[in-house]
PDB file of C-alpha atoms in Angstrom:
ATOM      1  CA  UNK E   1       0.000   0.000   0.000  1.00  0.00           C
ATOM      2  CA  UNK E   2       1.713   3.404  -0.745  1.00  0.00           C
ATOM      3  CA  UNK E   3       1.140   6.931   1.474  1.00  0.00           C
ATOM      4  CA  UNK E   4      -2.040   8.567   1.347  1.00  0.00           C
ATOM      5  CA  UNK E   5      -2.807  11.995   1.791  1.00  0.00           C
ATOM      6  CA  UNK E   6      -4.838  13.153   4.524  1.00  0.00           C
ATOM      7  CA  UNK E   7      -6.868  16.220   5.529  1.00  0.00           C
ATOM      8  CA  UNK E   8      -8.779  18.014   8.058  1.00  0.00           C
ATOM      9  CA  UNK E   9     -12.060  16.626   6.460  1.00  0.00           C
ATOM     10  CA  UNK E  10     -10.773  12.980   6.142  1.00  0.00           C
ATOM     11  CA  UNK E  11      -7.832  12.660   8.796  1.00  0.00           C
ATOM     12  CA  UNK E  12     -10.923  11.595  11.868  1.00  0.00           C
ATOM     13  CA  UNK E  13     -12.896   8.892   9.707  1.00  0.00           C
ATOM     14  CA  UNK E  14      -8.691   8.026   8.561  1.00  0.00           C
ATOM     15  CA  UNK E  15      -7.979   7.506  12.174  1.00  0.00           C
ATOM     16  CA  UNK E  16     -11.612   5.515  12.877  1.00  0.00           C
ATOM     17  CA  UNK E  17     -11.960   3.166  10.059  1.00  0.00           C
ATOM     18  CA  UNK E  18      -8.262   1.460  10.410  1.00  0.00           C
ATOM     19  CA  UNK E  19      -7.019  -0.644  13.074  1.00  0.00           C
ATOM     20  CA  UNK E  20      -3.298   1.150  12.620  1.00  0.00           C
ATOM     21  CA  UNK E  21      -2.859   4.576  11.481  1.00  0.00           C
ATOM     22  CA  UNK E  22       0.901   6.244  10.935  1.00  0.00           C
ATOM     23  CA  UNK E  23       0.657  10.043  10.263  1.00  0.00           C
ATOM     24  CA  UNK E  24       3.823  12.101   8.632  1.00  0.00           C
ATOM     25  CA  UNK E  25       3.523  15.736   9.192  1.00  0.00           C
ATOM     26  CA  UNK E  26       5.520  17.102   6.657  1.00  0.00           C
ATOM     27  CA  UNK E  27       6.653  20.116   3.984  1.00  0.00           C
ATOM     28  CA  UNK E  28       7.593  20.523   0.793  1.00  0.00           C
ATOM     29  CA  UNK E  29      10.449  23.162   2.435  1.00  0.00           C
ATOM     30  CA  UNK E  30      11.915  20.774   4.865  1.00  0.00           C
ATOM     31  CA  UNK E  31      14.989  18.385   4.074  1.00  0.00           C
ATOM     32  CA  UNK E  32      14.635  15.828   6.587  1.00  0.00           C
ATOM     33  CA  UNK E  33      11.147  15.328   5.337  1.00  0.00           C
ATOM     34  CA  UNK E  34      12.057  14.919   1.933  1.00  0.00           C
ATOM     35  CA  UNK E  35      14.636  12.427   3.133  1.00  0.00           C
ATOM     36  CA  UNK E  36      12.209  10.500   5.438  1.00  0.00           C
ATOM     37  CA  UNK E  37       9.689   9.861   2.533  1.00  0.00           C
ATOM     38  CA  UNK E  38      11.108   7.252   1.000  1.00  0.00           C
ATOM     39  CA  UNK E  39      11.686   5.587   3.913  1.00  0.00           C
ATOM     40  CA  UNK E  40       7.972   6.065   4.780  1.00  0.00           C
ATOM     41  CA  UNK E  41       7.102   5.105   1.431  1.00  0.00           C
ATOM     42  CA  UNK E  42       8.942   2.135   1.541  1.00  0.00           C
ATOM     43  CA  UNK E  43       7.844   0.570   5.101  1.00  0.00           C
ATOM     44  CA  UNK E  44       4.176   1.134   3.267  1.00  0.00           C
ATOM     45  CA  UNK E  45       5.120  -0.844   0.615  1.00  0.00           C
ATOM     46  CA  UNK E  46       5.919  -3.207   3.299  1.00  0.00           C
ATOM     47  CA  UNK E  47       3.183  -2.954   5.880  1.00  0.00           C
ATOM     48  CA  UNK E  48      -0.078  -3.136   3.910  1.00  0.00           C
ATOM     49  CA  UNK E  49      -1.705  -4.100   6.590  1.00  0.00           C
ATOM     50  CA  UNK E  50      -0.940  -0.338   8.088  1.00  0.00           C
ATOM     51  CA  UNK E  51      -2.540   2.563   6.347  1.00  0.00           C
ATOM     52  CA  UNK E  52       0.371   5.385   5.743  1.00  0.00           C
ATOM     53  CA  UNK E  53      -0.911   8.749   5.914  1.00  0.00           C
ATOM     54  CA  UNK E  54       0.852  12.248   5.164  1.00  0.00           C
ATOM     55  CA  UNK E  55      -0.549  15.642   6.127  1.00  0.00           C
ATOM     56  CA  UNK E  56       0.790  18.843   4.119  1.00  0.00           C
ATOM     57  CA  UNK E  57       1.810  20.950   7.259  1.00  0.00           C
ATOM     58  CA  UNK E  58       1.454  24.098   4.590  1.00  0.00           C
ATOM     59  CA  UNK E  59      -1.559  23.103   2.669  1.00  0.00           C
ATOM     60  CA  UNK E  60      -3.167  21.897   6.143  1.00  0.00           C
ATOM     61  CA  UNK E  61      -2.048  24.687   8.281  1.00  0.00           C
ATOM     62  CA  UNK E  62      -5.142  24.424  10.720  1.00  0.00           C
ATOM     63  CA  UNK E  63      -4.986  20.521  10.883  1.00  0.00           C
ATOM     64  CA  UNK E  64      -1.289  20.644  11.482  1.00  0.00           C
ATOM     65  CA  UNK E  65      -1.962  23.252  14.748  1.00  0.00           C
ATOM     66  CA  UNK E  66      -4.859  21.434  15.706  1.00  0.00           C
ATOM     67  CA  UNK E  67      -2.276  18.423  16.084  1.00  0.00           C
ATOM     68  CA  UNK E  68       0.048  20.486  18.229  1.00  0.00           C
ATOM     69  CA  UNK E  69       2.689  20.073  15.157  1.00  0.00           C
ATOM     70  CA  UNK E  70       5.875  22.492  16.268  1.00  0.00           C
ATOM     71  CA  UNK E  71       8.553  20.484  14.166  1.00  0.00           C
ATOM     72  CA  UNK E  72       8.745  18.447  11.418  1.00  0.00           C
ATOM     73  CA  UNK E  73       8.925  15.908  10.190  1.00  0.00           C
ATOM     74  CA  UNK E  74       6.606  14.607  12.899  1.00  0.00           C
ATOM     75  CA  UNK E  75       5.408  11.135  13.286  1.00  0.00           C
ATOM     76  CA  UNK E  76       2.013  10.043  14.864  1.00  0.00           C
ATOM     77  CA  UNK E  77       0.911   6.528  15.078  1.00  0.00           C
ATOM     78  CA  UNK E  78      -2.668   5.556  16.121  1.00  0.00           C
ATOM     79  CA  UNK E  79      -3.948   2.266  16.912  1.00  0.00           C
ATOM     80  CA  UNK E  80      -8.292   1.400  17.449  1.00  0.00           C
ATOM     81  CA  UNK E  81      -8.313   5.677  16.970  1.00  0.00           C
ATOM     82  CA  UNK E  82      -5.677   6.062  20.119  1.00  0.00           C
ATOM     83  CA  UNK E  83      -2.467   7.950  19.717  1.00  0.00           C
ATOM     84  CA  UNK E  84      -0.534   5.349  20.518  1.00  0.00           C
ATOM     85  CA  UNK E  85       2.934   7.871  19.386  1.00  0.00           C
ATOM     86  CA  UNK E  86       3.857  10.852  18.538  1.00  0.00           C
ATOM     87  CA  UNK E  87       7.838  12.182  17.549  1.00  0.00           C
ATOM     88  CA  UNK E  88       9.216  15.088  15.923  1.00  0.00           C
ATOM     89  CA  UNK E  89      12.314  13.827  13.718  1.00  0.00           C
ATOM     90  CA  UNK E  90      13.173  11.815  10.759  1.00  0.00           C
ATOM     91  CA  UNK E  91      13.414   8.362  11.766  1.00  0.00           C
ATOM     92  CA  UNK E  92      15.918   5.892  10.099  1.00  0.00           C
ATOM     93  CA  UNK E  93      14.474   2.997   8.491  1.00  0.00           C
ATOM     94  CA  UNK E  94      15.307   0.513  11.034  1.00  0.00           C
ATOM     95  CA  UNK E  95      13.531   2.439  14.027  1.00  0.00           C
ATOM     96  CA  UNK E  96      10.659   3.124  12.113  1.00  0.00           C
ATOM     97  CA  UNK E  97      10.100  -1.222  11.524  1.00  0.00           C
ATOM     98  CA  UNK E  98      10.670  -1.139  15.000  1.00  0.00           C
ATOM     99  CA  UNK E  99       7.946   1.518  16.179  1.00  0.00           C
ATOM    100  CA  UNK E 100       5.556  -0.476  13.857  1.00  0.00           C
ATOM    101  CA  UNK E 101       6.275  -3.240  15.079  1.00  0.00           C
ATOM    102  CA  UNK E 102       5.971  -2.410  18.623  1.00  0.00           C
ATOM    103  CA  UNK E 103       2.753  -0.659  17.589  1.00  0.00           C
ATOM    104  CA  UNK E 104       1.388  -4.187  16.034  1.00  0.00           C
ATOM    105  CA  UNK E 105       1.692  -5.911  19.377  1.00  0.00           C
ATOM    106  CA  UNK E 106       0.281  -3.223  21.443  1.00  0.00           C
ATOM    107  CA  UNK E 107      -1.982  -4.606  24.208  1.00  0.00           C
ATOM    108  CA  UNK E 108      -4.855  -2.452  23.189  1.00  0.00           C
ATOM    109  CA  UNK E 109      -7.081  -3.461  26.557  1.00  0.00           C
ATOM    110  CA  UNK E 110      -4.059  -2.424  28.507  1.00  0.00           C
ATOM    111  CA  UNK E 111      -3.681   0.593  26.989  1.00  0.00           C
ATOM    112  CA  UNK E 112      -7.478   1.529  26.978  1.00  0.00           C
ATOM    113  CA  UNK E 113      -7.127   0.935  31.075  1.00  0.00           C
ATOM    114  CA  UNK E 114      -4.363   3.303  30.885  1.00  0.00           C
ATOM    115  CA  UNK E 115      -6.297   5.747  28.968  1.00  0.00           C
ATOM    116  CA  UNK E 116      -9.524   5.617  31.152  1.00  0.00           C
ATOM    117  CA  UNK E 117      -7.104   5.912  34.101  1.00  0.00           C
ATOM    118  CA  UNK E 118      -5.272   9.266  32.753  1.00  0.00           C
ATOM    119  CA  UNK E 119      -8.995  10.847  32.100  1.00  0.00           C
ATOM    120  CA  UNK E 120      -9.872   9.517  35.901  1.00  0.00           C
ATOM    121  CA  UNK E 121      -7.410  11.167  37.471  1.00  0.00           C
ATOM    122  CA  UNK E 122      -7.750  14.446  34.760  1.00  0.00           C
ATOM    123  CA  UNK E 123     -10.992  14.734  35.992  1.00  0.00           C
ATOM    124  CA  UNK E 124     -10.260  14.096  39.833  1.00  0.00           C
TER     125      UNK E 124
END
């Protein structure tokens, strides 16, 4: 599967159909996201099972502050529609089959605890 594009009308139902969701924040400007792309691009190839978004940070201004972007290239993964990551920097191909991996055997019940437990306490 290669990248798709995402935007502020598509990146929620993005996040809420798929089981595993990797967001690039990027720009057309920056040189370490121009020399993360084909990295990204080719772990997609790869991982076809993991849908391989990438957000314009200039055409998708709004999105991109709504996200709390302050650097890019920035890297969010989502997993069952919870940020599961989130890292400004261009990661090396070996780190990045790593993250997914690690991402893949998530245990999403644990996490969810962890999740209701952070809002518990938020609201406490």
């Amino acid at each position: 599967m290669a990248t798709t594009d995402v935007t502020a009308s598509t990146i929620e139902q993005t996040i809420t159909d798929n089981d595993i969701v990797l967001i690039d924040f990027w720009a057309d400007w920056c040189g370490p996201c121009k020399s993360f792309a084909p990295v990204y691009e080719k772990a997609s190839e790869k991982h076809t099972d993991v849908v391989f978004a990438k957000v314009d940070t200039e055409a998708e201004q709004e999105l991109a502050a709504q996200a709390g972007i302050t650097a890019i290239p920035t890297l969010m993964a989502f997993r069952e529609g919870i940020l599961v990551f989130s890292q400004a920097g261009a990661l090396p191909g070996p780190q990045l089959e790593q993250l997914i991996t690690q991402v893949k055997e998530l245990d999403m019940d644990e996490v969810r605890t962890k999740v209701a437990e952070a809002q518990a306490q938020q609201q406490g």
